[in-house]
mmCIF file of C-alpha atoms in Angstrom:
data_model
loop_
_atom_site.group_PDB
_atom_site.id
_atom_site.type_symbol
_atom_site.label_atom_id
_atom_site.label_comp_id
_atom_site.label_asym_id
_atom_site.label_seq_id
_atom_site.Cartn_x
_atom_site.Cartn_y
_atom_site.Cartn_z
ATOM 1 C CA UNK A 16 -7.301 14.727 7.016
ATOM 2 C CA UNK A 17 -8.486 11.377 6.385
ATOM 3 C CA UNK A 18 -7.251 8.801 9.008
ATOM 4 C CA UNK A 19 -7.816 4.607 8.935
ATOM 5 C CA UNK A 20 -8.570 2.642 11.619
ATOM 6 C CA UNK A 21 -8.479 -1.091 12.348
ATOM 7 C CA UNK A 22 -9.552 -2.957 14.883
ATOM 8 C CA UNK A 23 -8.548 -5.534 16.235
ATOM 9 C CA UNK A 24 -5.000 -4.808 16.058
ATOM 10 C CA UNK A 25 -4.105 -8.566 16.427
ATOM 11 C CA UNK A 26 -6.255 -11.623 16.377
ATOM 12 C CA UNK A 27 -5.543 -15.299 16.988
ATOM 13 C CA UNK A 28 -8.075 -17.841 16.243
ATOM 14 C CA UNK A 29 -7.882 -21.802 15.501
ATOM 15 C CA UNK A 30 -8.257 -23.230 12.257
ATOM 16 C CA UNK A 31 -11.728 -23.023 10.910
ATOM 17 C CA UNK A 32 -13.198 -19.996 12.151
ATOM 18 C CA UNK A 33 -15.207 -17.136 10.436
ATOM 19 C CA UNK A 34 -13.646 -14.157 11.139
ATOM 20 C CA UNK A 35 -14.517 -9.985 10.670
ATOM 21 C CA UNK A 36 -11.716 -7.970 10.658
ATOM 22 C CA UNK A 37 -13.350 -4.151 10.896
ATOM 23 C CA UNK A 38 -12.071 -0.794 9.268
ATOM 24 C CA UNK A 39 -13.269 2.783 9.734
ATOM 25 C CA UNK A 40 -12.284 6.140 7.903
ATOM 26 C CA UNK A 41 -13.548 9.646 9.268
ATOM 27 C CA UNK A 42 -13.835 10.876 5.357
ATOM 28 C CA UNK A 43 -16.570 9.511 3.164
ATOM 29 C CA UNK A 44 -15.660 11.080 0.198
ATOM 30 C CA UNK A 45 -13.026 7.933 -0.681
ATOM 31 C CA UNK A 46 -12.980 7.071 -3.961
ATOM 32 C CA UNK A 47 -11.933 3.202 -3.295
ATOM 33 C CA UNK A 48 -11.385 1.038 -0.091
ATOM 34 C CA UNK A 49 -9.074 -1.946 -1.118
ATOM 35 C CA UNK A 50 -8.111 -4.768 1.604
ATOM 36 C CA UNK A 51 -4.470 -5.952 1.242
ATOM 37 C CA UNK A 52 -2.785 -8.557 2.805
ATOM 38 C CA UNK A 53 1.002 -8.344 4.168
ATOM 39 C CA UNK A 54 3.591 -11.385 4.754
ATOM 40 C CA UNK A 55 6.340 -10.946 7.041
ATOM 41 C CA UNK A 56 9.049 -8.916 4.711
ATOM 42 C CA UNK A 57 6.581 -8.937 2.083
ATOM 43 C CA UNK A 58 5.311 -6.734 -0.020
ATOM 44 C CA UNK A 59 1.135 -6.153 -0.449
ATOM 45 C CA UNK A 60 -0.933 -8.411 -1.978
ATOM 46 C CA UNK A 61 -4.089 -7.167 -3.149
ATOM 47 C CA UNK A 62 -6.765 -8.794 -2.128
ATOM 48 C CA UNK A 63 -10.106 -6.714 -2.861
ATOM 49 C CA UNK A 64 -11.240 -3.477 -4.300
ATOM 50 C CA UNK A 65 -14.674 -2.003 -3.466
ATOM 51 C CA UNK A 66 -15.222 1.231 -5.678
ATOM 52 C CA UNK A 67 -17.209 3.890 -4.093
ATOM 53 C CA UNK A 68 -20.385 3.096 -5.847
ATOM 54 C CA UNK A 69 -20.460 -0.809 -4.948
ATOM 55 C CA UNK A 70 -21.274 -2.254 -1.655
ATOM 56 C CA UNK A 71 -19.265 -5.129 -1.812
ATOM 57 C CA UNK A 72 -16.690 -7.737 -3.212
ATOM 58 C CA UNK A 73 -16.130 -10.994 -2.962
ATOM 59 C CA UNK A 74 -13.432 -13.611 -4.190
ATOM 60 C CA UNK A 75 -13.164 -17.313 -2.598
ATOM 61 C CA UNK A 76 -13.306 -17.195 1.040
ATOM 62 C CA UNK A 77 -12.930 -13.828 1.765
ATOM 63 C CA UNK A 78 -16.120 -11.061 1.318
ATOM 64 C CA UNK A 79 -15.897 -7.292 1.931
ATOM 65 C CA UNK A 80 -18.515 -4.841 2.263
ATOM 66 C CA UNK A 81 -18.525 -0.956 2.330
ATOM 67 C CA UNK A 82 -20.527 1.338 3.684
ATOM 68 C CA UNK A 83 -19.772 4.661 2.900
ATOM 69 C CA UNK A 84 -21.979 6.665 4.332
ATOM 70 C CA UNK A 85 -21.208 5.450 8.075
ATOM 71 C CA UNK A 86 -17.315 5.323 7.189
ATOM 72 C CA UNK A 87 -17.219 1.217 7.370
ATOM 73 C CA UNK A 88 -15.677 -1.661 6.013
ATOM 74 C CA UNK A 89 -15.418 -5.331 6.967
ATOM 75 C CA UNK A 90 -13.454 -8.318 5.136
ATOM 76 C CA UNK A 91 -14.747 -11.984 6.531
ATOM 77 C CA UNK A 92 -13.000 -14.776 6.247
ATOM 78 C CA UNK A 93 -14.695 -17.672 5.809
ATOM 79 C CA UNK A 94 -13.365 -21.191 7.134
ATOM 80 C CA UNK A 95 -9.988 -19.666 8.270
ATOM 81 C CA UNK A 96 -6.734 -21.340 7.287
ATOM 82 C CA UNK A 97 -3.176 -21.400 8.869
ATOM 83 C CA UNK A 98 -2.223 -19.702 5.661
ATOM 84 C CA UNK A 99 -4.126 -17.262 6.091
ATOM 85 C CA UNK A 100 -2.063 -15.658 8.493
ATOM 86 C CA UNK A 101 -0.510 -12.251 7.699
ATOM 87 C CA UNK A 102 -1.233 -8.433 8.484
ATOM 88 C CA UNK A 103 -4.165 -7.169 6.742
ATOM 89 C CA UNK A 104 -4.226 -3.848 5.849
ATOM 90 C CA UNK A 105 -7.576 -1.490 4.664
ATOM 91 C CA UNK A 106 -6.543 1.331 2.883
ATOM 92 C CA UNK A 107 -9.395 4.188 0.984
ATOM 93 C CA UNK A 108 -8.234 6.263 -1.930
ATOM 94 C CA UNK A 109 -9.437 9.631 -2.125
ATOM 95 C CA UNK A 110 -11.259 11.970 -4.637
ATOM 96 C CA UNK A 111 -9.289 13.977 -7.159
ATOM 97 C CA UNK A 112 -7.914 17.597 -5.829
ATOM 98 C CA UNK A 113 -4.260 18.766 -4.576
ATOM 99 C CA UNK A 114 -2.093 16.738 -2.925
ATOM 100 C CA UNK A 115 -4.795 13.622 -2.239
ATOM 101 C CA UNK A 116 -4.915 13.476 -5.893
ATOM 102 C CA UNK A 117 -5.515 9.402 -5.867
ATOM 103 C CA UNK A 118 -3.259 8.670 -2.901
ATOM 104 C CA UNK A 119 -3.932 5.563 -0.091
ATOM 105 C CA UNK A 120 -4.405 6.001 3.246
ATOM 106 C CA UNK A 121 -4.016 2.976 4.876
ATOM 107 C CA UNK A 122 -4.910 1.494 8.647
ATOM 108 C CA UNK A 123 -2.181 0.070 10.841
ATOM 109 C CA UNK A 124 -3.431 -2.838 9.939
ATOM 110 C CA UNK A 125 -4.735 -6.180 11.961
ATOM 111 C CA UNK A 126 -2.277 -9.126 12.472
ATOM 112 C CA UNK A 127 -4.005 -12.391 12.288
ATOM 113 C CA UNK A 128 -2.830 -15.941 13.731
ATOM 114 C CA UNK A 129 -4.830 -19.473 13.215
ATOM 115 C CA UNK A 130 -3.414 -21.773 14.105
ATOM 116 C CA UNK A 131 -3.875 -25.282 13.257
ATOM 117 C CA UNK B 16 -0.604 -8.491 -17.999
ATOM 118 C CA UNK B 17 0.790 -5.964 -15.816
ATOM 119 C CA UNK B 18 3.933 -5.960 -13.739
ATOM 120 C CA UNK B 19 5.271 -4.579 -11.053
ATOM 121 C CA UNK B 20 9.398 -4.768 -10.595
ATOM 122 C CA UNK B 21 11.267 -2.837 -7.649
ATOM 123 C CA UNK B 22 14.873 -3.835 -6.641
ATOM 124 C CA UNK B 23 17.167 -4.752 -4.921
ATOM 125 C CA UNK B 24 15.221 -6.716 -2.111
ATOM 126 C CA UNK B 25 17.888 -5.899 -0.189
ATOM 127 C CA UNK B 26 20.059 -2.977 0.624
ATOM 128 C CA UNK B 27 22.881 -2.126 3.525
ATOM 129 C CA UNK B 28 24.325 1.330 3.435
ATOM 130 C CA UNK B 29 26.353 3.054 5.990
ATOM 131 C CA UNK B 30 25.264 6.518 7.240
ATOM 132 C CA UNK B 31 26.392 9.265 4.347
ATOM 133 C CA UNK B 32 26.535 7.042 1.442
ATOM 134 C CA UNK B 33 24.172 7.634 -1.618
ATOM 135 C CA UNK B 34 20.905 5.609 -2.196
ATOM 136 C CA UNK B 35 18.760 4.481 -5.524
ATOM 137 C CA UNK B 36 16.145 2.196 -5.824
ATOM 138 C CA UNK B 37 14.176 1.485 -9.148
ATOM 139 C CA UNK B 38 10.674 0.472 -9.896
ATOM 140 C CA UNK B 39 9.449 -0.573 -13.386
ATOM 141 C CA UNK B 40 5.793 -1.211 -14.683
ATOM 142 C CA UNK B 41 5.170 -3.392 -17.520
ATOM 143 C CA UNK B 42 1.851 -3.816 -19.506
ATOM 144 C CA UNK B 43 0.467 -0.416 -19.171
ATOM 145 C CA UNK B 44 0.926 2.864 -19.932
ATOM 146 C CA UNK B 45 1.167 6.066 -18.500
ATOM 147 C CA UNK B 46 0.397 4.216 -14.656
ATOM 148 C CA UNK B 47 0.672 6.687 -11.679
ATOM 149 C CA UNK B 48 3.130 5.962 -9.890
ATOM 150 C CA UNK B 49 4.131 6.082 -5.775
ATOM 151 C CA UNK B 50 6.591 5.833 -3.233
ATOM 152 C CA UNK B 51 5.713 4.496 0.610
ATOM 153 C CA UNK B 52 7.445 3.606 3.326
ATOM 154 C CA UNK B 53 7.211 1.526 6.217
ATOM 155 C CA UNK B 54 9.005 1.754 9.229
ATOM 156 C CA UNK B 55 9.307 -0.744 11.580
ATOM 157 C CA UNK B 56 6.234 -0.575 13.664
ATOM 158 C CA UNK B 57 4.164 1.554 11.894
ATOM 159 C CA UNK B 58 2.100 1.924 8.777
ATOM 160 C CA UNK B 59 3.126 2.881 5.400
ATOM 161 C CA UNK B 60 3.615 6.504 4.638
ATOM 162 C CA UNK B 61 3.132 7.898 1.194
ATOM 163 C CA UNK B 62 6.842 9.870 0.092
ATOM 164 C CA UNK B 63 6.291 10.767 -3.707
ATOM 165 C CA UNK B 64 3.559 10.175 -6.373
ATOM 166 C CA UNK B 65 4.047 10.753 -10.287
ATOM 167 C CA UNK B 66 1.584 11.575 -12.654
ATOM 168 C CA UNK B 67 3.273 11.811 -15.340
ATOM 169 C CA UNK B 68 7.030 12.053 -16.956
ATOM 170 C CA UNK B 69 9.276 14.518 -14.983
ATOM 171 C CA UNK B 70 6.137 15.103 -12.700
ATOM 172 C CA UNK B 71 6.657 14.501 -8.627
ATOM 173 C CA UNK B 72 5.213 15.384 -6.046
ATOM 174 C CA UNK B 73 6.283 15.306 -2.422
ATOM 175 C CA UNK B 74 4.000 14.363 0.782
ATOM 176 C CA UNK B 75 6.821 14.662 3.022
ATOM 177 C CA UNK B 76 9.681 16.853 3.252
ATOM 178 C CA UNK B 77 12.845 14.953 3.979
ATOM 179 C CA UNK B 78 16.086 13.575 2.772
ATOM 180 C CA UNK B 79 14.483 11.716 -0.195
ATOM 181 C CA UNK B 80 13.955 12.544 -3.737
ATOM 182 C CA UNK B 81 11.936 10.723 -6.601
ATOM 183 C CA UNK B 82 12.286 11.020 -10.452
ATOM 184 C CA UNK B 83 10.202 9.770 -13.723
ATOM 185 C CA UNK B 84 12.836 9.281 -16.247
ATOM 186 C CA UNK B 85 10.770 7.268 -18.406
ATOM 187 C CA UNK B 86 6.478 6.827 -18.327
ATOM 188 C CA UNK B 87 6.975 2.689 -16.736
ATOM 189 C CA UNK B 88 10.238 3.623 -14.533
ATOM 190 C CA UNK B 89 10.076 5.530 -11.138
ATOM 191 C CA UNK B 90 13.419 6.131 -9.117
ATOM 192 C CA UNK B 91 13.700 6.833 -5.478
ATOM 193 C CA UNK B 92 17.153 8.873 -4.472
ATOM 194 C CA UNK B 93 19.313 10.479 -1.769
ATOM 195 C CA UNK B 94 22.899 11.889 -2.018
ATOM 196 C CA UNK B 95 23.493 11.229 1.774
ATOM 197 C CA UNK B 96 21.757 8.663 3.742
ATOM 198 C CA UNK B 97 20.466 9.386 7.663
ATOM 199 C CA UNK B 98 19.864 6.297 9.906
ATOM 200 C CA UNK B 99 16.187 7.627 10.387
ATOM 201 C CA UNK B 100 16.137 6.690 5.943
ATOM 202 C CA UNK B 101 16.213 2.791 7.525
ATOM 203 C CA UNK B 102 13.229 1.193 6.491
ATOM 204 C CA UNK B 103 10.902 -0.936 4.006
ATOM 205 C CA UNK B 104 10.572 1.278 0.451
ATOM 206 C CA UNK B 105 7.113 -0.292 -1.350
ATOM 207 C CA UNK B 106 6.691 0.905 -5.157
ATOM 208 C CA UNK B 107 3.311 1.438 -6.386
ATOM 209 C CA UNK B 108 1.301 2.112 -9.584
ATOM 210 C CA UNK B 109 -2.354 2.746 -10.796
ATOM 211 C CA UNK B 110 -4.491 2.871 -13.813
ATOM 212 C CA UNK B 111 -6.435 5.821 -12.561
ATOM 213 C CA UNK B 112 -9.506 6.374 -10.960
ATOM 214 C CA UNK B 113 -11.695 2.980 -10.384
ATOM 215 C CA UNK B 114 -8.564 1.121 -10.514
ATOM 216 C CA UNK B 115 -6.914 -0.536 -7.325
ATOM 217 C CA UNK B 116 -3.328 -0.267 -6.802
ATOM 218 C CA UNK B 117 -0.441 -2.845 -6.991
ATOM 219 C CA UNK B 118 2.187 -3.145 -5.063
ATOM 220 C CA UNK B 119 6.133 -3.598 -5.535
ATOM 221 C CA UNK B 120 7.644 -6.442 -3.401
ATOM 222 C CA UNK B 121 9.721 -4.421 -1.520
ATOM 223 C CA UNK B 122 13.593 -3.029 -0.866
ATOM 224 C CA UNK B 123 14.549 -3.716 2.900
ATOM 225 C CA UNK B 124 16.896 -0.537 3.704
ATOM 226 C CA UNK B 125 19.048 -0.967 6.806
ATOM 227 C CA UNK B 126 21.472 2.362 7.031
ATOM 228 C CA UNK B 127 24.135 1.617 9.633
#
Protein backbone atom coordinates (compact mmCIF):
# COMPACT_ATOMS: atom_id res chain seq x y z
CA UNK A 1 0.00 0.00 0.00
CA UNK A 2 1.46 3.13 -1.05
CA UNK A 3 1.47 5.82 1.74
CA UNK A 4 2.65 9.87 1.38
CA UNK A 5 4.45 11.64 3.67
CA UNK A 6 5.17 15.33 4.28
CA UNK A 7 7.21 16.96 6.34
CA UNK A 8 7.07 19.64 7.84
CA UNK A 9 3.55 19.49 8.73
CA UNK A 10 3.41 23.34 9.23
CA UNK A 11 5.91 26.01 8.46
CA UNK A 12 5.99 29.74 9.14
CA UNK A 13 8.57 31.86 7.62
CA UNK A 14 8.79 35.81 6.84
CA UNK A 15 8.43 37.22 3.59
CA UNK A 16 11.28 36.48 1.30
CA UNK A 17 12.55 33.24 2.15
CA UNK A 18 13.49 30.12 0.01
CA UNK A 19 11.75 27.42 1.23
CA UNK A 20 11.78 23.17 0.65
CA UNK A 21 8.81 21.63 1.52
CA UNK A 22 9.82 17.60 1.38
CA UNK A 23 7.61 14.52 0.30
CA UNK A 24 8.31 10.79 0.51
CA UNK A 25 6.32 7.66 -0.86
CA UNK A 26 7.35 3.98 0.19
CA UNK A 27 6.29 2.79 -3.60
CA UNK A 28 8.45 3.73 -6.53
CA UNK A 29 6.47 2.38 -9.06
CA UNK A 30 4.23 5.92 -9.23
CA UNK A 31 3.37 6.84 -12.38
CA UNK A 32 3.18 10.81 -11.55
CA UNK A 33 3.94 12.98 -8.40
CA UNK A 34 1.94 16.31 -8.80
CA UNK A 35 2.27 19.21 -6.00
CA UNK A 36 -1.09 20.96 -5.32
CA UNK A 37 -1.81 23.78 -3.42
CA UNK A 38 -5.02 24.15 -1.01
CA UNK A 39 -6.81 27.55 0.21
CA UNK A 40 -8.80 27.52 3.21
CA UNK A 41 -12.36 25.99 1.83
CA UNK A 42 -10.80 25.66 -1.40
CA UNK A 43 -10.56 23.32 -3.71
CA UNK A 44 -6.84 22.09 -5.32
CA UNK A 45 -4.97 24.01 -7.45
CA UNK A 46 -2.53 22.30 -9.45
CA UNK A 47 0.54 23.46 -9.30
CA UNK A 48 3.15 20.89 -10.91
CA UNK A 49 3.29 17.53 -12.52
CA UNK A 50 6.54 15.52 -12.67
CA UNK A 51 5.90 12.28 -14.85
CA UNK A 52 7.82 9.31 -13.83
CA UNK A 53 10.43 9.61 -16.45
CA UNK A 54 11.38 13.44 -15.73
CA UNK A 55 13.34 14.68 -12.86
CA UNK A 56 11.85 17.84 -12.52
CA UNK A 57 9.42 20.85 -13.19
CA UNK A 58 9.48 24.15 -12.88
CA UNK A 59 6.99 27.18 -13.35
CA UNK A 60 7.79 30.85 -11.86
CA UNK A 61 8.97 30.65 -8.42
CA UNK A 62 8.29 27.37 -7.52
CA UNK A 63 10.73 24.14 -8.79
CA UNK A 64 10.11 20.45 -8.03
CA UNK A 65 12.29 17.60 -8.39
CA UNK A 66 11.70 13.77 -8.22
CA UNK A 67 13.62 11.16 -7.43
CA UNK A 68 12.16 8.01 -7.86
CA UNK A 69 14.34 5.66 -7.08
CA UNK A 70 14.89 6.91 -3.31
CA UNK A 71 10.98 7.68 -3.03
CA UNK A 72 11.59 11.74 -2.95
CA UNK A 73 10.20 14.85 -3.89
CA UNK A 74 10.81 18.50 -3.01
CA UNK A 75 8.90 21.79 -4.28
CA UNK A 76 11.10 25.18 -3.43
CA UNK A 77 9.81 28.22 -3.28
CA UNK A 78 11.74 30.82 -4.28
CA UNK A 79 11.43 34.48 -2.73
CA UNK A 80 8.34 33.49 -0.62
CA UNK A 81 5.24 35.68 -0.66
CA UNK A 82 2.36 36.28 1.88
CA UNK A 83 0.25 34.82 -0.86
CA UNK A 84 1.79 32.10 -0.93
CA UNK A 85 0.29 30.80 2.02
CA UNK A 86 -1.94 27.70 1.81
CA UNK A 87 -1.64 23.80 2.47
CA UNK A 88 0.42 22.12 -0.01
CA UNK A 89 -0.31 18.85 -0.78
CA UNK A 90 2.14 16.00 -2.82
CA UNK A 91 0.20 13.41 -4.14
CA UNK A 92 1.88 10.17 -6.69
CA UNK A 93 -0.39 8.36 -9.08
CA UNK A 94 0.16 4.85 -9.52
CA UNK A 95 0.77 2.29 -12.38
CA UNK A 96 -2.14 0.67 -14.16
CA UNK A 97 -3.62 -2.71 -12.38
CA UNK A 98 -6.89 -3.30 -10.08
CA UNK A 99 -8.13 -0.98 -7.93
CA UNK A 100 -4.89 1.65 -8.16
CA UNK A 101 -5.82 1.84 -11.69
CA UNK A 102 -4.60 5.77 -11.96
CA UNK A 103 -5.75 6.80 -8.49
CA UNK A 104 -3.80 9.71 -6.09
CA UNK A 105 -2.45 9.14 -3.03
CA UNK A 106 -1.87 12.16 -1.45
CA UNK A 107 0.31 13.41 1.86
CA UNK A 108 -1.40 15.22 4.70
CA UNK A 109 -0.02 17.90 3.39
CA UNK A 110 2.33 20.96 4.84
CA UNK A 111 0.62 24.25 5.96
CA UNK A 112 2.71 27.20 5.18
CA UNK A 113 2.59 30.87 6.80
CA UNK A 114 4.88 34.04 5.62
CA UNK A 115 4.17 36.52 6.81
CA UNK A 116 4.91 39.93 5.76
CA UNK B 1 -9.94 24.42 -22.68
CA UNK B 2 -11.02 22.11 -20.11
CA UNK B 3 -13.38 22.58 -17.21
CA UNK B 4 -14.08 21.38 -14.21
CA UNK B 5 -17.81 22.22 -12.58
CA UNK B 6 -19.02 20.56 -9.16
CA UNK B 7 -21.97 22.10 -7.18
CA UNK B 8 -23.49 23.35 -4.89
CA UNK B 9 -20.52 24.93 -2.83
CA UNK B 10 -22.61 24.51 -0.19
CA UNK B 11 -24.88 21.96 1.30
CA UNK B 12 -26.83 21.52 4.92
CA UNK B 13 -28.76 18.34 5.36
CA UNK B 14 -30.20 16.92 8.45
CA UNK B 15 -29.36 13.31 9.43
CA UNK B 16 -31.70 10.83 7.07
CA UNK B 17 -32.33 13.09 4.27
CA UNK B 18 -31.09 12.18 0.67
CA UNK B 19 -27.85 13.67 -0.89
CA UNK B 20 -26.62 14.50 -4.73
CA UNK B 21 -23.88 16.34 -5.84
CA UNK B 22 -22.88 16.79 -9.62
CA UNK B 23 -19.64 17.24 -11.38
CA UNK B 24 -19.33 18.14 -15.11
CA UNK B 25 -16.16 18.20 -17.43
CA UNK B 26 -16.06 20.31 -20.39
CA UNK B 27 -13.44 20.23 -23.26
CA UNK B 28 -12.57 16.65 -23.24
CA UNK B 29 -13.74 13.50 -23.74
CA UNK B 30 -14.06 10.35 -22.20
CA UNK B 31 -11.92 11.98 -18.81
CA UNK B 32 -11.70 9.54 -15.80
CA UNK B 33 -13.39 10.61 -13.40
CA UNK B 34 -13.15 10.58 -9.17
CA UNK B 35 -14.69 11.18 -6.03
CA UNK B 36 -12.53 12.29 -2.65
CA UNK B 37 -13.23 13.40 0.42
CA UNK B 38 -11.84 15.36 3.06
CA UNK B 39 -12.69 15.37 6.46
CA UNK B 40 -11.89 17.85 8.72
CA UNK B 41 -8.41 17.15 9.83
CA UNK B 42 -7.31 14.75 7.60
CA UNK B 43 -6.33 14.11 4.03
CA UNK B 44 -8.44 13.39 1.13
CA UNK B 45 -9.69 9.90 0.65
CA UNK B 46 -10.46 8.51 -2.74
CA UNK B 47 -14.59 7.18 -2.66
CA UNK B 48 -15.32 6.27 -6.42
CA UNK B 49 -13.43 6.46 -9.79
CA UNK B 50 -15.12 6.04 -13.37
CA UNK B 51 -13.62 4.88 -16.33
CA UNK B 52 -16.03 4.96 -18.40
CA UNK B 53 -20.09 5.35 -18.84
CA UNK B 54 -22.02 3.24 -16.23
CA UNK B 55 -18.49 2.12 -14.94
CA UNK B 56 -17.69 2.73 -10.91
CA UNK B 57 -15.72 1.58 -8.84
CA UNK B 58 -15.66 1.77 -5.06
CA UNK B 59 -12.42 2.28 -2.69
CA UNK B 60 -14.48 2.39 0.28
CA UNK B 61 -17.45 0.68 1.40
CA UNK B 62 -19.93 3.05 2.96
CA UNK B 63 -23.12 4.95 2.70
CA UNK B 64 -22.18 6.58 -0.66
CA UNK B 65 -22.84 5.74 -4.17
CA UNK B 66 -21.49 7.27 -7.55
CA UNK B 67 -22.99 7.10 -11.13
CA UNK B 68 -21.78 8.05 -14.90
CA UNK B 69 -24.92 9.00 -16.56
CA UNK B 70 -23.28 10.70 -19.29
CA UNK B 71 -19.14 10.44 -20.47
CA UNK B 72 -18.49 14.58 -18.93
CA UNK B 73 -21.08 14.14 -15.85
CA UNK B 74 -20.23 12.17 -12.59
CA UNK B 75 -22.89 12.08 -9.67
CA UNK B 76 -22.21 11.37 -6.08
CA UNK B 77 -25.49 9.89 -4.06
CA UNK B 78 -27.00 8.60 -0.80
CA UNK B 79 -30.68 7.79 0.05
CA UNK B 80 -30.03 8.47 3.83
CA UNK B 81 -27.41 10.69 5.13
CA UNK B 82 -25.16 9.70 8.53
CA UNK B 83 -23.45 12.61 10.40
CA UNK B 84 -20.05 10.70 9.84
CA UNK B 85 -21.15 11.70 5.54
CA UNK B 86 -20.15 15.53 6.96
CA UNK B 87 -17.38 16.65 5.06
CA UNK B 88 -15.58 18.42 1.94
CA UNK B 89 -16.65 16.25 -1.49
CA UNK B 90 -13.66 17.27 -4.27
CA UNK B 91 -14.57 16.09 -7.99
CA UNK B 92 -11.82 15.05 -10.13
CA UNK B 93 -10.96 14.12 -13.76
CA UNK B 94 -7.97 12.93 -15.96
CA UNK B 95 -6.85 12.51 -19.46
CA UNK B 96 -5.12 9.27 -18.74
CA UNK B 97 -1.84 8.21 -18.08
CA UNK B 98 0.93 11.20 -18.27
CA UNK B 99 -1.77 13.53 -17.54
CA UNK B 100 -2.14 15.38 -14.06
CA UNK B 101 -5.41 15.68 -12.51
CA UNK B 102 -7.78 18.69 -11.93
CA UNK B 103 -9.65 19.37 -9.33
CA UNK B 104 -13.44 20.45 -8.65
CA UNK B 105 -13.79 23.47 -6.26
CA UNK B 106 -15.52 21.77 -3.80
CA UNK B 107 -19.20 21.00 -2.00
CA UNK B 108 -18.90 21.77 1.86
CA UNK B 109 -21.38 18.99 3.40
CA UNK B 110 -22.44 19.71 6.98
CA UNK B 111 -25.19 16.80 8.00
CA UNK B 112 -26.82 17.92 11.24
Amino acid sequence: KQEVTQIPAALSVPEGENLVLNCSFTDSAIYNLQWFRQDPGKGLTSLLLIQSSQREQTSGRLNASLDKSSGRSTLYIAASQPGDSATYLCAVSKNAGGTSYGKLTFGQGTILTVHP
Amino acid sequence: SQTIHQWPATLVQPVGSPLSLECTVEGTSNPNLYWYRQAAGRGLQLLFYSVGIGQISSEVPQNLSASRPQDRQFILSSKKLLLSDSGFYLCAWTGGYGYGYTFGSGTRLTVV
